[in-house]
CSV table of C-alpha atoms in Angstrom, one decimal:
chain,number,residue,atom,x,y,z
A,1,MET,CA,96.3,50.5,134.0
A,2,SER,CA,99.9,49.5,134.2
A,3,GLY,CA,102.0,51.8,136.4
A,4,LEU,CA,99.0,53.9,137.3
A,5,ASP,CA,100.0,56.4,140.1
A,6,VAL,CA,97.2,57.2,142.6
A,7,ARG,CA,99.1,60.4,143.6
A,8,GLU,CA,98.7,61.7,140.0
A,9,LEU,CA,95.0,61.1,140.2
A,10,GLU,CA,94.8,62.9,143.5
A,11,CYS,CA,96.7,65.8,142.1
A,12,PHE,CA,94.4,66.0,139.1
A,13,LEU,CA,91.3,66.0,141.3
A,14,VAL,CA,92.6,68.8,143.6
A,15,LEU,CA,93.8,70.9,140.7
A,16,ALA,CA,90.4,70.5,139.0
A,17,GLU,CA,88.8,72.0,142.2
A,18,GLU,CA,91.3,74.8,142.7
A,19,LEU,CA,92.3,75.7,139.1
A,20,HIS,CA,95.4,77.1,140.5
A,21,PHE,CA,98.8,75.3,140.8
A,22,GLY,CA,99.9,77.2,143.9
A,23,ARG,CA,96.7,76.5,145.9
A,24,ALA,CA,96.7,72.8,144.7
A,25,GLY,CA,100.2,72.4,146.0
A,26,GLU,CA,99.3,73.9,149.4
A,27,ARG,CA,96.4,71.4,149.7
A,28,LEU,CA,98.6,68.5,148.7
A,29,TYR,CA,101.5,69.7,150.8
A,30,VAL,CA,103.9,69.7,147.8
A,31,SER,CA,105.6,72.4,145.8
A,32,GLN,CA,104.0,74.0,142.7
A,33,SER,CA,106.6,72.4,140.5
A,34,ARG,CA,105.7,68.9,141.9
A,35,VAL,CA,102.0,69.6,141.0
A,36,SER,CA,103.2,70.4,137.4
A,37,GLN,CA,105.3,67.2,137.4
A,38,LEU,CA,102.5,65.0,138.6
A,39,LEU,CA,100.0,66.5,136.1
A,40,GLY,CA,102.5,66.2,133.2
A,41,SER,CA,103.1,62.5,134.0
A,42,LEU,CA,99.3,61.9,134.0
A,43,GLU,CA,98.8,63.7,130.8
A,44,SER,CA,101.7,61.8,129.2
A,45,ARG,CA,100.1,58.5,130.4
A,46,ILE,CA,96.7,59.5,128.9
A,47,GLY,CA,98.2,61.1,125.7
A,48,ALA,CA,96.4,64.4,125.8
A,49,ARG,CA,96.1,67.6,127.7
A,50,LEU,CA,93.7,67.7,130.6
A,51,PHE,CA,94.1,71.4,131.5
A,52,ALA,CA,94.6,74.4,129.3
A,53,ARG,CA,97.1,76.7,131.0
A,54,THR,CA,97.9,80.3,130.3
A,55,SER,CA,99.8,82.9,132.3
A,56,ARG,CA,96.5,84.1,133.8
A,57,ARG,CA,94.2,81.1,133.8
A,58,VAL,CA,93.9,77.4,134.4
A,59,ARG,CA,90.9,75.5,133.1
A,60,LEU,CA,89.9,72.0,132.2
A,61,THR,CA,89.9,70.9,128.6
A,62,PRO,CA,86.8,69.1,127.3
A,63,LEU,CA,88.7,65.8,127.8
A,64,GLY,CA,89.6,66.9,131.3
A,65,GLU,CA,86.0,67.6,132.1
A,66,ARG,CA,85.0,64.1,130.9
A,67,PHE,CA,87.9,62.6,132.8
A,68,LEU,CA,86.9,64.4,136.0
A,69,ALA,CA,83.3,63.3,135.7
A,70,GLY,CA,84.3,59.6,135.4
A,71,LEU,CA,87.2,59.7,137.9
A,72,ARG,CA,85.6,61.5,140.9
A,73,PRO,CA,83.0,58.9,141.7
A,74,ALA,CA,85.3,56.0,140.9
A,75,TYR,CA,88.1,57.4,143.1
A,76,ASP,CA,85.6,58.0,146.0
A,77,ASP,CA,84.2,54.5,145.7
A,78,LEU,CA,87.7,53.0,145.6
A,79,ARG,CA,88.8,54.9,148.7
A,80,ALA,CA,85.7,53.9,150.6
A,81,VAL,CA,86.1,50.3,149.7
A,82,VAL,CA,89.8,50.3,150.9
A,83,ASP,CA,88.9,52.1,154.2
A,84,GLU,CA,86.0,49.8,154.9
A,85,ALA,CA,88.1,46.7,154.2
A,86,ARG,CA,90.9,47.9,156.4
A,87,SER,CA,88.5,48.7,159.2
A,88,ALA,CA,86.7,45.3,158.9
A,89,ALA,CA,90.0,43.4,158.8
A,90,ARG,CA,91.8,45.2,161.6
A,91,GLY,CA,89.1,46.8,163.7
A,92,VAL,CA,90.3,50.0,165.3
A,93,THR,CA,94.0,49.4,164.6
A,94,GLY,CA,96.7,51.0,162.4
A,95,VAL,CA,97.4,54.7,162.5
A,96,LEU,CA,95.1,57.6,163.3
A,97,ARG,CA,96.4,60.9,162.0
A,98,LEU,CA,95.0,63.8,164.1
A,99,GLY,CA,95.4,67.3,163.0
A,100,PHE,CA,95.5,70.4,165.3
A,101,GLN,CA,96.0,74.1,165.0
A,102,GLY,CA,98.3,76.2,167.2
A,103,ALA,CA,98.5,73.9,170.2
A,104,ALA,CA,96.9,70.6,171.2
A,105,ASN,CA,95.0,71.6,174.3
A,106,ASP,CA,94.4,69.5,177.4
A,107,GLN,CA,91.0,68.1,176.4
A,108,LEU,CA,92.3,67.0,173.0
A,109,MET,CA,95.3,65.3,174.6
A,110,SER,CA,93.0,63.7,177.2
A,111,ALA,CA,91.0,62.3,174.4
A,112,VAL,CA,94.1,60.9,172.8
A,113,ALA,CA,95.1,59.2,176.0
A,114,ARG,CA,91.6,57.7,176.4
A,115,PHE,CA,91.6,56.5,172.8
A,116,GLN,CA,95.1,54.9,173.1
A,117,GLU,CA,94.1,53.2,176.4
A,118,ARG,CA,90.9,51.8,174.7
A,119,TYR,CA,92.6,50.8,171.4
A,120,PRO,CA,96.2,49.9,172.1
A,121,GLY,CA,96.5,48.5,168.6
A,122,CYS,CA,96.1,51.9,167.0
A,123,THR,CA,98.8,54.5,167.0
A,124,THR,CA,97.9,58.2,167.1
A,125,GLU,CA,100.1,60.6,165.1
A,126,MET,CA,99.7,64.4,165.6
A,127,VAL,CA,99.8,66.5,162.4
A,128,GLU,CA,100.0,70.3,162.7
A,129,VAL,CA,97.5,72.0,160.5
A,130,PRO,CA,98.5,75.4,158.9
A,131,LEU,CA,96.6,78.4,160.1
A,132,SER,CA,96.1,79.4,156.5
A,133,ASP,CA,94.4,76.1,155.5
A,134,PRO,CA,92.3,74.6,158.4
A,135,PHE,CA,90.5,72.0,156.2
A,136,GLY,CA,93.1,71.1,153.6
A,137,ALA,CA,94.7,68.3,155.7
A,138,VAL,CA,91.5,66.3,156.0
A,139,ARG,CA,90.6,66.8,152.4
A,140,CYS,CA,93.9,65.6,151.0
A,141,GLY,CA,94.3,62.7,153.5
A,142,ALA,CA,97.2,64.1,155.4
A,143,ALA,CA,95.0,63.9,158.5
A,144,ASP,CA,92.1,61.5,159.2
A,145,LEU,CA,90.4,64.2,161.3
A,146,ALA,CA,91.4,67.5,162.8
A,147,ALA,CA,90.6,69.9,165.7
A,148,VAL,CA,90.1,73.3,164.0
A,149,LEU,CA,88.9,76.7,165.0
A,150,MET,CA,85.2,77.4,164.4
A,151,PRO,CA,83.3,78.3,162.3
A,152,VAL,CA,83.1,75.4,159.9
A,153,ALA,CA,80.6,75.6,157.1
A,154,GLU,CA,82.0,73.1,154.6
A,155,ASP,CA,79.5,70.7,152.8
A,156,ASP,CA,82.1,68.0,152.4
A,157,LEU,CA,83.1,67.9,156.1
A,158,VAL,CA,81.4,66.4,159.1
A,159,VAL,CA,81.5,68.6,162.3
A,160,GLY,CA,81.7,66.5,165.4
A,161,THR,CA,82.2,67.6,169.0
A,162,VAL,CA,82.5,71.4,169.5
A,163,PHE,CA,84.8,72.0,172.5
A,164,SER,CA,87.2,74.3,174.3
A,165,ARG,CA,85.2,77.4,174.3
A,166,GLN,CA,87.7,80.0,175.5
A,167,PRO,CA,87.9,83.8,175.8
A,168,GLN,CA,89.9,85.6,173.2
A,169,HIS,CA,93.2,87.4,173.8
A,170,LEU,CA,95.2,89.9,171.7
A,171,ALA,CA,98.9,89.2,171.2
A,172,VAL,CA,100.8,92.4,171.0
A,173,SER,CA,104.4,93.6,171.3
A,174,VAL,CA,105.3,94.5,174.9
A,175,ARG,CA,105.9,98.0,173.4
A,176,HIS,CA,102.4,98.3,172.1
A,177,PRO,CA,100.0,100.8,173.8
A,178,PHE,CA,97.6,98.0,174.7
A,179,ALA,CA,100.3,95.9,176.4
A,180,GLY,CA,99.8,97.4,179.8
A,181,ARG,CA,96.1,97.2,179.9
A,182,PRO,CA,94.2,94.6,182.0
A,183,SER,CA,91.9,94.1,179.0
A,184,VAL,CA,90.7,95.8,175.7
A,185,SER,CA,87.3,95.8,174.1
A,186,ALA,CA,86.4,94.7,170.6
A,187,GLU,CA,85.8,98.4,169.8
A,188,ASP,CA,89.3,99.2,170.8
A,189,LEU,CA,90.5,97.2,167.8
A,190,ALA,CA,89.5,100.1,165.5
A,191,ASP,CA,92.7,101.7,166.8
A,192,CYS,CA,94.9,98.6,166.2
A,193,THR,CA,96.3,97.0,163.1
A,194,LEU,CA,95.2,93.4,163.1
A,195,ILE,CA,97.2,90.6,161.6
A,196,GLY,CA,95.2,88.5,159.1
A,197,VAL,CA,95.3,85.0,157.6
A,198,SER,CA,96.3,84.3,154.0
A,199,GLY,CA,96.0,81.1,151.9
A,200,PRO,CA,93.1,78.9,151.0
A,201,ALA,CA,91.2,79.3,154.2
A,202,PRO,CA,87.6,80.3,153.4
A,203,ALA,CA,86.7,84.1,153.6
A,204,TYR,CA,84.1,83.5,156.3
A,205,TRP,CA,86.8,81.7,158.4
A,206,ARG,CA,89.4,84.4,157.9
A,207,ALA,CA,86.9,87.1,158.8
A,208,VAL,CA,86.4,85.4,162.2
A,209,ALA,CA,90.2,85.0,162.8
A,210,ALA,CA,90.8,88.6,161.9
A,211,PRO,CA,87.5,90.6,161.9
A,212,PRO,CA,87.4,93.5,159.3
A,213,VAL,CA,85.1,95.6,161.5
A,214,THR,CA,84.2,95.9,165.2
A,215,PRO,CA,80.7,94.8,166.5
A,216,ALA,CA,79.6,98.5,166.0
A,217,GLY,CA,80.8,98.5,162.4
A,218,ARG,CA,84.0,100.5,162.8
A,219,PRO,CA,86.8,99.4,160.4
A,220,ILE,CA,89.7,97.5,161.9
A,221,PRO,CA,93.0,98.3,160.1
A,222,ALA,CA,94.3,95.2,158.2
A,223,GLY,CA,97.9,94.3,158.8
A,224,PRO,CA,100.0,91.7,157.1
A,225,ALA,CA,98.5,88.3,156.3
A,226,ILE,CA,100.2,85.2,157.5
A,227,GLY,CA,100.1,81.5,156.8
A,228,THR,CA,101.2,80.0,160.1
A,229,LEU,CA,100.8,80.9,163.8
A,230,GLN,CA,104.5,81.3,164.3
A,231,GLU,CA,104.6,83.9,161.5
A,232,GLY,CA,101.9,85.8,163.2
A,233,LEU,CA,103.5,85.7,166.6
A,234,THR,CA,106.8,86.9,165.1
A,235,LEU,CA,105.2,89.8,163.4
A,236,ALA,CA,103.3,90.7,166.6
A,237,ALA,CA,106.5,90.6,168.6
A,238,ALA,CA,108.1,92.9,166.0
A,239,GLY,CA,105.3,95.4,166.4
A,240,ARG,CA,103.8,94.8,162.9
A,241,GLY,CA,100.3,94.3,164.3
A,242,ALA,CA,98.2,92.4,166.8
A,243,MET,CA,96.8,88.9,166.6
A,244,LEU,CA,93.7,87.3,168.1
A,245,LEU,CA,94.3,84.1,169.9
A,246,CYS,CA,92.3,81.8,172.2
A,247,ALA,CA,93.5,81.7,175.8
A,248,PRO,CA,95.2,78.3,175.8
A,249,THR,CA,97.2,79.1,172.6
A,250,ALA,CA,98.3,82.4,174.2
A,251,GLU,CA,99.4,80.5,177.4
A,252,TYR,CA,101.2,77.9,175.4
A,253,HIS,CA,103.1,80.3,173.2
A,254,ALA,CA,104.2,82.7,175.9
A,255,ARG,CA,107.2,84.9,174.8
A,256,SER,CA,109.0,87.7,176.6
A,257,ALA,CA,108.5,90.0,173.6
A,258,LEU,CA,104.7,89.5,173.6
A,259,ALA,CA,101.9,90.5,175.9
A,260,TYR,CA,98.5,88.7,175.8
A,261,VAL,CA,95.6,91.0,176.6
A,262,PRO,CA,92.1,89.7,177.2
A,263,VAL,CA,89.5,91.0,174.7
A,264,THR,CA,85.9,91.7,175.6
A,265,GLY,CA,83.0,92.1,173.2
A,266,PHE,CA,83.8,89.2,170.9
A,267,PRO,CA,82.3,85.7,171.2
A,268,ALA,CA,84.5,83.0,172.8
A,269,SER,CA,86.6,81.0,170.4
A,270,ALA,CA,85.8,77.3,170.0
A,271,LEU,CA,87.3,74.2,168.4
A,272,ALA,CA,85.5,71.6,166.4
A,273,LEU,CA,86.5,68.0,165.5
A,274,VAL,CA,86.0,67.6,161.7
A,275,TRP,CA,86.6,64.9,159.1
A,276,HIS,CA,85.8,64.3,155.5
A,277,ARG,CA,82.3,63.0,154.9
A,278,ASP,CA,83.6,60.4,152.4
A,279,HIS,CA,86.6,59.3,154.5
A,280,GLU,CA,84.9,58.3,157.7
A,281,THR,CA,86.4,55.1,159.2
A,282,ALA,CA,86.1,53.1,162.4
A,283,ARG,CA,89.1,54.9,163.8
A,284,VAL,CA,87.6,58.3,163.1
A,285,ARG,CA,84.3,57.3,164.8
A,286,ALA,CA,86.1,55.8,167.8
A,287,PHE,CA,88.2,58.9,168.4
A,288,ALA,CA,85.2,61.2,168.0
A,289,GLU,CA,83.5,59.1,170.7
A,290,ALA,CA,86.5,59.4,173.0
A,291,LEU,CA,86.6,63.2,172.6
A,292,ALA,CA,82.9,63.5,173.4
A,293,GLU,CA,83.3,61.3,176.5
A,294,THR,CA,86.3,63.5,177.6
A,295,GLY,CA,84.1,66.6,177.4
A,296,THR,CA,81.4,64.9,179.4
A,297,ALA,CA,84.0,63.9,182.1
A,298,ALA,CA,85.4,67.4,182.2
A,299,ARG,CA,81.9,68.9,182.8
A,300,HIS,CA,81.2,66.4,185.5
A,301,ALA,CA,84.6,67.2,187.2
A,302,ALA,CA,83.9,71.0,187.0
A,303,ARG,CA,80.5,70.5,188.5
A,304,ASP,CA,81.9,68.4,191.4
A,305,THR,CA,84.6,71.0,192.0
A,306,ALA,CA,82.0,73.8,192.2
A,307,ARG,CA,79.8,71.7,194.5
A,308,ASP,CA,82.8,71.0,196.8
A,309,ALA,CA,83.8,74.6,196.9
A,310,ALA,CA,80.2,75.6,197.8
A,311,ARG,CA,80.2,73.2,200.7
A,312,GLU,CA,83.5,74.6,202.0
A,313,ALA,CA,82.6,78.3,201.6
A,314,PRO,CA,82.4,80.3,204.8
A,315,ALA,CA,78.8,80.7,206.2
A,316,SER,CA,77.4,83.9,207.5
A,317,GLY,CA,79.0,85.2,210.7
A,318,GLY,CA,82.4,83.6,209.8
A,319,ARG,CA,81.2,80.1,210.5
A,320,ARG,CA,81.8,77.3,208.0
A,321,THR,CA,79.2,74.7,206.8
A,322,VAL,CA,80.0,71.1,207.4
A,323,SER,CA,78.6,68.6,204.9
A,324,GLY,CA,77.9,65.0,205.6
């Protein structure tokens, strides 16, 4: 056990799932050469190959399969013990790493403020999650939990509060034929090249971010695939295609070279708070509670605003009602 490097073990576990050095590097947020370096060090420590590599394929050796079967439960148990001990010793203190995609919206930041006020001994760090890998950060430990675009259908992830349901917008160059329209329909996208998402994001998630067909089944031309939001916005501004975004992200990333056109006929986008099922801590549970409370407070505020507006609305004949 002397000199055992936990990072090497984490690298082995991720590579055993992906069987691809590039994808493993993306999940671990390291280069492909760093994955090779970590694996080589672990294999030297063990004294045998754990993976058989060719130019076309990566697979576990028989020893690698036995090592994986023993390591996975031991690693998960060790991490759970450490997290539980830390939570028991400190309570809700330390650092909470919160992932977000595109832009951290008002409700998420309100939850951060509520959480910090309630737990001043815990620092919240914001971690931007790549568009191409919405779940990788919580799987590799770069984020304790993350606010990601729905849908989420991952067996190893817990889906907490679903929030920020917003109409979708289409980001296009100001020179695009759609730029001057007050809105476009989902069926109009059959006449528009749509920028897609690359990387390890699941196929079902990519299909929602960039639908391959309209609701009526008409094919939507596929444009370039991108890994980050900024790449997509840059391509849209250059006229290489259009990109679907939720309304708050469109507002946050306003550019003079882009027009954001409302889209009808698609379901509203939504965010969900997710975390790894095996990595739940007191901090994670406390933040999830703060976000849920923030949503409840926002709904109550909206209800009160609507009620006050109704009280102040003009009555028939130009007269106004007076409450109280």
